[in-house]
Coordinates of N, CA, C and O in Angstrom, one line a residue:
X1 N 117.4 88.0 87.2 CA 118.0 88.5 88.3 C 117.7 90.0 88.4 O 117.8 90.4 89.6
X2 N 117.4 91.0 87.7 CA 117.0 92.0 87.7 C 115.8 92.4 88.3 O 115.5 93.4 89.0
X3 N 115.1 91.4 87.8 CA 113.6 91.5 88.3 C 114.0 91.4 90.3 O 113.6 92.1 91.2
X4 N 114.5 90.7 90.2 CA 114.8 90.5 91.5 C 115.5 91.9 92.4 O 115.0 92.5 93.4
X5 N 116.2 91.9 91.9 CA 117.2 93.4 92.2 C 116.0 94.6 92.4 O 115.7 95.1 93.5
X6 N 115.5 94.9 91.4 CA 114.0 95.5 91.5 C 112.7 95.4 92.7 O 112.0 96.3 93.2
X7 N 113.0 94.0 92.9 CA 111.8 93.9 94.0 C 112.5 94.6 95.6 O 112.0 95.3 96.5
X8 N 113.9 94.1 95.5 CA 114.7 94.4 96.6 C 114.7 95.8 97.0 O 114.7 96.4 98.1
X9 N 114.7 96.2 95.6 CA 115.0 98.1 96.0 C 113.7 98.5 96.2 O 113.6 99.5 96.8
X10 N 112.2 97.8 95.8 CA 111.3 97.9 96.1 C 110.8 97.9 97.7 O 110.1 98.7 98.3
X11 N 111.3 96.7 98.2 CA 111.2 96.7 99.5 C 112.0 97.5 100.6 O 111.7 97.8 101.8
X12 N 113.0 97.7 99.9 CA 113.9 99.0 100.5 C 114.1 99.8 100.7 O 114.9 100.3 101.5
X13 N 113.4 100.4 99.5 CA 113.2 102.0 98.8 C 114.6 102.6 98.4 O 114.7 103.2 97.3
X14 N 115.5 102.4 99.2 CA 116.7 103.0 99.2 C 117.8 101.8 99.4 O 117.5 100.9 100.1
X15 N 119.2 101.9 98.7 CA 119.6 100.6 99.3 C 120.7 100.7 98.4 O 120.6 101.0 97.2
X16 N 122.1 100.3 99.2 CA 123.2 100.4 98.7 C 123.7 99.0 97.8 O 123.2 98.0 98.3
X17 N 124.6 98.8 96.7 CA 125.0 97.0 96.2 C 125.0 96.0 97.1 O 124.5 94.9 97.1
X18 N 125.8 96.8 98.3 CA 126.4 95.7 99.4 C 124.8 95.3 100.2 O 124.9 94.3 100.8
X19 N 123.9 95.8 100.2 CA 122.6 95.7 100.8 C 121.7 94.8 100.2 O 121.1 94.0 100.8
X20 N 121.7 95.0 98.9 CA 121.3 94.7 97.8 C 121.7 93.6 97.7 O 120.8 92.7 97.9
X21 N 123.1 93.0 97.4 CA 123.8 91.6 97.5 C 123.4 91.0 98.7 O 123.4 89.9 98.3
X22 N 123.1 90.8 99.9 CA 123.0 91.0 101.1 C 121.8 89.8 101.0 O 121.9 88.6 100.9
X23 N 120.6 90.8 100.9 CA 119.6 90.2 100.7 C 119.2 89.2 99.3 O 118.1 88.6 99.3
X24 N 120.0 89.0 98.4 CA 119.9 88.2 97.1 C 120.4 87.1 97.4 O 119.9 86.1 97.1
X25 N 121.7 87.1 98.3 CA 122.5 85.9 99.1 C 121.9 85.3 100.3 O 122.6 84.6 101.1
X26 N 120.6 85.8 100.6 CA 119.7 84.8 101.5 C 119.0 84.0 100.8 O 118.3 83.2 101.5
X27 N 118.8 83.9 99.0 CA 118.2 82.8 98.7 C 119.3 81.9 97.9 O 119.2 80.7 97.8
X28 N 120.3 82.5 97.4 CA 121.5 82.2 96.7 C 122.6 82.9 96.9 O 122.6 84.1 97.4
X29 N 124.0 82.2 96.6 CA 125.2 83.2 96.9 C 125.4 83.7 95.5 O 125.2 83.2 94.4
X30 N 125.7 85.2 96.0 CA 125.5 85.7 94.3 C 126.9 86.4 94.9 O 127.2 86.8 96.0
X31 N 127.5 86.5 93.9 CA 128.9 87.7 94.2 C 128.7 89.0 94.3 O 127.6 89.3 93.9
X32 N 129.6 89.9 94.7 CA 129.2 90.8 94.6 C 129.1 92.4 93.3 O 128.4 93.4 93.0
X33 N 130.0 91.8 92.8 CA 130.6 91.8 91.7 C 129.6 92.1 90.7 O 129.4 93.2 90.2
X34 N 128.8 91.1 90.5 CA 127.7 90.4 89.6 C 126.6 91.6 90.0 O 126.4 92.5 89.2
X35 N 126.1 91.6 90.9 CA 124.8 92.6 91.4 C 125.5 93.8 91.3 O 124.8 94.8 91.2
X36 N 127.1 94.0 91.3 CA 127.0 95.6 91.0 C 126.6 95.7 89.2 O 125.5 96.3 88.9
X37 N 127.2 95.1 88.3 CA 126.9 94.7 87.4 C 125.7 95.0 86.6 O 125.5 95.7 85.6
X38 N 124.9 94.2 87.4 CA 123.4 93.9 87.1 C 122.6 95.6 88.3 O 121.5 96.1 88.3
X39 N 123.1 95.7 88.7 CA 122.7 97.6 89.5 C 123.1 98.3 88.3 O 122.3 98.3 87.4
X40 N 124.2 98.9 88.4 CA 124.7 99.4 86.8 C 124.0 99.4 85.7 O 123.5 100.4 85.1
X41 N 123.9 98.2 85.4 CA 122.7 98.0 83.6 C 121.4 98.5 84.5 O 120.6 99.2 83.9
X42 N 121.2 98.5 85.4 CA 119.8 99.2 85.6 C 119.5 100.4 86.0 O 118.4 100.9 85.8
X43 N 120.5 101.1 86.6 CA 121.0 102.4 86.1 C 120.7 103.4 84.7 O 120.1 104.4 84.4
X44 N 121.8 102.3 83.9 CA 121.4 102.7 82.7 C 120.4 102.8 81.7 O 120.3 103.7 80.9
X45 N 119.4 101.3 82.1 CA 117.9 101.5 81.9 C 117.1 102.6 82.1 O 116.1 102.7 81.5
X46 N 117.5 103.6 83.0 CA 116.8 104.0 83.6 C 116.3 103.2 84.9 O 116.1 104.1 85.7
X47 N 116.0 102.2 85.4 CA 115.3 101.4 86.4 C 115.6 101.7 87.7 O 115.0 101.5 88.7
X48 N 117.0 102.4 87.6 CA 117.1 102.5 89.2 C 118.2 103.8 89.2 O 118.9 104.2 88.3
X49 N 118.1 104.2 90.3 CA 118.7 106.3 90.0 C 119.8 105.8 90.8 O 119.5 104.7 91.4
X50 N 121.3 106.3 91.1 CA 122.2 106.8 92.4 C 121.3 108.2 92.8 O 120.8 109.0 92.1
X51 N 121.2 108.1 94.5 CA 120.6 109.1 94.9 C 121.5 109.8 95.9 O 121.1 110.9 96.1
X52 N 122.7 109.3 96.6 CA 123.5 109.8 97.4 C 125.0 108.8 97.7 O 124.6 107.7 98.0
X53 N 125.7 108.8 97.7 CA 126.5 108.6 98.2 C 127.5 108.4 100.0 O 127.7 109.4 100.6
X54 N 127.7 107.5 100.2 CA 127.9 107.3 101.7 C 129.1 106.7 101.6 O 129.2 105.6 101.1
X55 N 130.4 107.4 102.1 CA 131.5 106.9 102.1 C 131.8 106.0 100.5 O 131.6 106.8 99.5
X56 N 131.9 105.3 100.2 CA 132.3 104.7 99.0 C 131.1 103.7 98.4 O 131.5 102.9 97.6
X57 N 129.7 103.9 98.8 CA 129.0 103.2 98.8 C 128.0 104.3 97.8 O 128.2 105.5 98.0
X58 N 127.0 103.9 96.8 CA 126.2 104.3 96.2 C 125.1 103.6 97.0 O 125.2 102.5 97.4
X59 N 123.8 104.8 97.0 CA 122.7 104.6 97.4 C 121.6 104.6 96.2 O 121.5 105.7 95.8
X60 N 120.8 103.8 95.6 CA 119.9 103.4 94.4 C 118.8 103.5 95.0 O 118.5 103.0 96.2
X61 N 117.9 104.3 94.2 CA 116.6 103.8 94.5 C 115.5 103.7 93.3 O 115.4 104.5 92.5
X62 N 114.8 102.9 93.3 CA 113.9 102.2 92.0 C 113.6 103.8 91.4 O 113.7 104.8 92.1
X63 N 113.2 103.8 90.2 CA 112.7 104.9 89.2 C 111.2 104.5 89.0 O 110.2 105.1 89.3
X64 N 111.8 103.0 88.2 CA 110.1 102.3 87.8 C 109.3 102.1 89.0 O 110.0 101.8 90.0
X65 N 107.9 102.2 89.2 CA 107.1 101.6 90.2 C 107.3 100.2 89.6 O 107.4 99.6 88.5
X66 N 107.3 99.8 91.1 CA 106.2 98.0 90.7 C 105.1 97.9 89.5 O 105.5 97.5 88.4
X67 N 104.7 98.1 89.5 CA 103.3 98.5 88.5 C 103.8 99.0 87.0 O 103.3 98.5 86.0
X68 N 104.6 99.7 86.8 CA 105.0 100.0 85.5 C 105.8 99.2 85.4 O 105.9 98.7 84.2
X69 N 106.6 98.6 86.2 CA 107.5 97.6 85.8 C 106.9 96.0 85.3 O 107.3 95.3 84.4
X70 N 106.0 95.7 86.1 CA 105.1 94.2 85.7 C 104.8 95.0 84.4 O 105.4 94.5 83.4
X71 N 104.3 95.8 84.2 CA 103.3 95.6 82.6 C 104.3 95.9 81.4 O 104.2 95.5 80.3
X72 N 105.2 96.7 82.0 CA 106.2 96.4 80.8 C 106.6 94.9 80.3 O 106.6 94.6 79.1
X73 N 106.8 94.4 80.9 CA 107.1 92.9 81.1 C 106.2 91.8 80.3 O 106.4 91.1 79.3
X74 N 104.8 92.3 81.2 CA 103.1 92.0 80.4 C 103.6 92.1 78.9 O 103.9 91.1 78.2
X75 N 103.7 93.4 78.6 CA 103.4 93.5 77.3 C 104.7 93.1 76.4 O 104.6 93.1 75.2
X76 N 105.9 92.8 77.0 CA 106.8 92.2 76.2 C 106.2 90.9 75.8 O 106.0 90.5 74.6
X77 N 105.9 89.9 77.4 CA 105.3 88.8 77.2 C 104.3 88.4 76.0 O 104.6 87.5 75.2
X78 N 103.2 89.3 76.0 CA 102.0 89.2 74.6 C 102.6 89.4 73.7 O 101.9 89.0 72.7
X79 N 104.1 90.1 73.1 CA 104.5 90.4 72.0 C 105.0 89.2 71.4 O 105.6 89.2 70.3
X80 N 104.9 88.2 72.2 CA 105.5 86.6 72.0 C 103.9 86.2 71.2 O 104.0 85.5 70.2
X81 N 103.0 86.3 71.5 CA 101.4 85.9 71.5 C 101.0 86.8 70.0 O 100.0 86.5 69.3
X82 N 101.8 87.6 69.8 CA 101.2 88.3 68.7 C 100.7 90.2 69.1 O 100.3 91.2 68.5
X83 N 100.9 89.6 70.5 CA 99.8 91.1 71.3 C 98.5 90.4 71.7 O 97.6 91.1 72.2
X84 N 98.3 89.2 71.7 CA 96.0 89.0 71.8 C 97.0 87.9 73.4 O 98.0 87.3 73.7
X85 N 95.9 88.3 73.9 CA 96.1 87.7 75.3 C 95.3 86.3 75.3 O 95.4 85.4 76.1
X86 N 94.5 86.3 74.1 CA 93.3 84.8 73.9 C 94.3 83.5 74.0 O 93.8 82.4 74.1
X87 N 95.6 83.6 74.0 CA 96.6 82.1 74.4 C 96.8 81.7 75.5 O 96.8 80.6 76.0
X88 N 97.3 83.0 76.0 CA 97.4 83.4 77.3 C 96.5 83.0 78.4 O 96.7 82.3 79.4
X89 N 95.5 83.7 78.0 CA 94.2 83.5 78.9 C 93.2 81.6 78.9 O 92.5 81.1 79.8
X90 N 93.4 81.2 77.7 CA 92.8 80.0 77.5 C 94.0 79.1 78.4 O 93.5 78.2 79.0
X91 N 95.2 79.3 78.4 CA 96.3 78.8 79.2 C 95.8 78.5 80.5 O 95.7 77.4 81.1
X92 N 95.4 79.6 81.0 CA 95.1 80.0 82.4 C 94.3 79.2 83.0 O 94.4 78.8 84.1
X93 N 93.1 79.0 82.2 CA 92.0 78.8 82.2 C 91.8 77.1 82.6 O 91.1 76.5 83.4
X94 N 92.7 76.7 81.7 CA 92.4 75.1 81.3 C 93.5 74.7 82.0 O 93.4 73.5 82.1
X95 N 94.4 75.1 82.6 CA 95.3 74.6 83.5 C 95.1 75.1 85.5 O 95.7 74.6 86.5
X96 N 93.9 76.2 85.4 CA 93.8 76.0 86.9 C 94.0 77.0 87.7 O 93.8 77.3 88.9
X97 N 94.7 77.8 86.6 CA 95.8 78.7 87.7 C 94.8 80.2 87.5 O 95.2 81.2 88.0
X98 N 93.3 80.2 86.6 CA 92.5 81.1 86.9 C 91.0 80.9 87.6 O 90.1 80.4 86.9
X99 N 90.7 81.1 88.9 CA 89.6 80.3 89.0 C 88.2 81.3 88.5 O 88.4 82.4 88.0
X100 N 86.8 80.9 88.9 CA 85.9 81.3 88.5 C 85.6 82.5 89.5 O 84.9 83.3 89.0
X101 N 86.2 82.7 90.9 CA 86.5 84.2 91.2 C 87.2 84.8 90.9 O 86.9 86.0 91.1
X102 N 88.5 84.6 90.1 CA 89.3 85.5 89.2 C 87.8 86.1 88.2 O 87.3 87.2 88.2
X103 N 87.6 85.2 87.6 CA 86.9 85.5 86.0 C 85.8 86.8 86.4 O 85.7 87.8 85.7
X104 N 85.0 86.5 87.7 CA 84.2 87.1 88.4 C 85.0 88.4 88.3 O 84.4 89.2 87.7
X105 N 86.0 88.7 88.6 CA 86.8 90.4 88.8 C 87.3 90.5 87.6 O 88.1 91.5 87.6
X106 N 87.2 90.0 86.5 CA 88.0 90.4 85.1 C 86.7 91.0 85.0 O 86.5 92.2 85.3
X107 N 85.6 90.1 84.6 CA 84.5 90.6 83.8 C 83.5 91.7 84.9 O 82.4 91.9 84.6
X108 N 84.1 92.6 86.3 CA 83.7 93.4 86.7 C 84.7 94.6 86.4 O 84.3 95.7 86.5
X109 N 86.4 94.1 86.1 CA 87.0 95.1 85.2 C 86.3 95.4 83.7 O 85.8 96.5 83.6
X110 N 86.3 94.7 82.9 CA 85.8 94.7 82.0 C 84.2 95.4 81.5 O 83.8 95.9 80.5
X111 N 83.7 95.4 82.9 CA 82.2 96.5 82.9 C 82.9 97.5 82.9 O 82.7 98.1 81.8
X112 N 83.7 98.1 83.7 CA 83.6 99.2 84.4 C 84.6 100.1 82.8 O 84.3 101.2 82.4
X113 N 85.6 99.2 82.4 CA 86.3 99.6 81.1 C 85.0 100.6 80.1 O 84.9 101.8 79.8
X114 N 84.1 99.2 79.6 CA 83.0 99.4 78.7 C 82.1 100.5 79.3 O 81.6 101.2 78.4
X115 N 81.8 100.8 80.7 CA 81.4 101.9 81.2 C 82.0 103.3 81.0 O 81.4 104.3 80.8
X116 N 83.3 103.0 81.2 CA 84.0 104.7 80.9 C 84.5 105.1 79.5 O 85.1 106.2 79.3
X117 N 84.3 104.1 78.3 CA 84.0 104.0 77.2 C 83.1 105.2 76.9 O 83.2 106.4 76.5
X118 N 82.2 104.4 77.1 CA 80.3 104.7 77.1 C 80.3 106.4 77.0 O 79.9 107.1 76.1
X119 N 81.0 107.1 78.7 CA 80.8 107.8 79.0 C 81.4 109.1 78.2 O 81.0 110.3 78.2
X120 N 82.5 108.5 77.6 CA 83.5 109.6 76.5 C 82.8 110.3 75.6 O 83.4 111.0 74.8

């Protein structure tokens, strides 16, 4: 549910609990209670700042980008794997969910990596 809370303040930039709850209870009823809760611990993470106040209402807005926040995640994920992505990726592979234009853009990431290697 955090992750979720995250995407929310992502799409909102700015956004008070009751806003926040708002939009979480168009796919589920979540209390309100609970997402201040779950705001709070992310607060304290660091993940999300109070940036103003509006009558009795706190205004949050994300700290983490999208982007640092997936790869944190990423790399918790691989720490399940040992850290080597080769489980991971053979997963992917043999079940469908990477096709042969994905692999096509890994292995033109993968040039361009070994290129700026090169150039150091």
């Amino acid at each position: 549910m955090e992750l979720k809370i995250m995407e929310i303040c992502w799409e909102l930039k700015s956004a008070p609990i009751r806003e926040i709850q708002a939009e979480m209870s168009k796919e589920r009823q979540i209390e309100y209670t609970t997402v201040q809760t779950l705001v709070y611990r992310l607060e304290k993470k660091g993940a999300l700042k109070r940036v103003k106040k509006i009558g009795n209402a706190h205004i949050f807005e994300p700290v983490l980008t999208q982007k640092s926040a997936i790869g944190s995640l990423i790399d918790e994920f691989m720490k399940l794997f040992g850290g080597s992505a080769t489980p991971v990726m053979n997963h992917f592979i043999e079940s469908g969910k990477v096709s042969a234009e994905d692999l096509k853009q890994y292995e033109a990431v993968l040039r361009r990596i070994e290129e700026k290697e090169k150039n150091q």
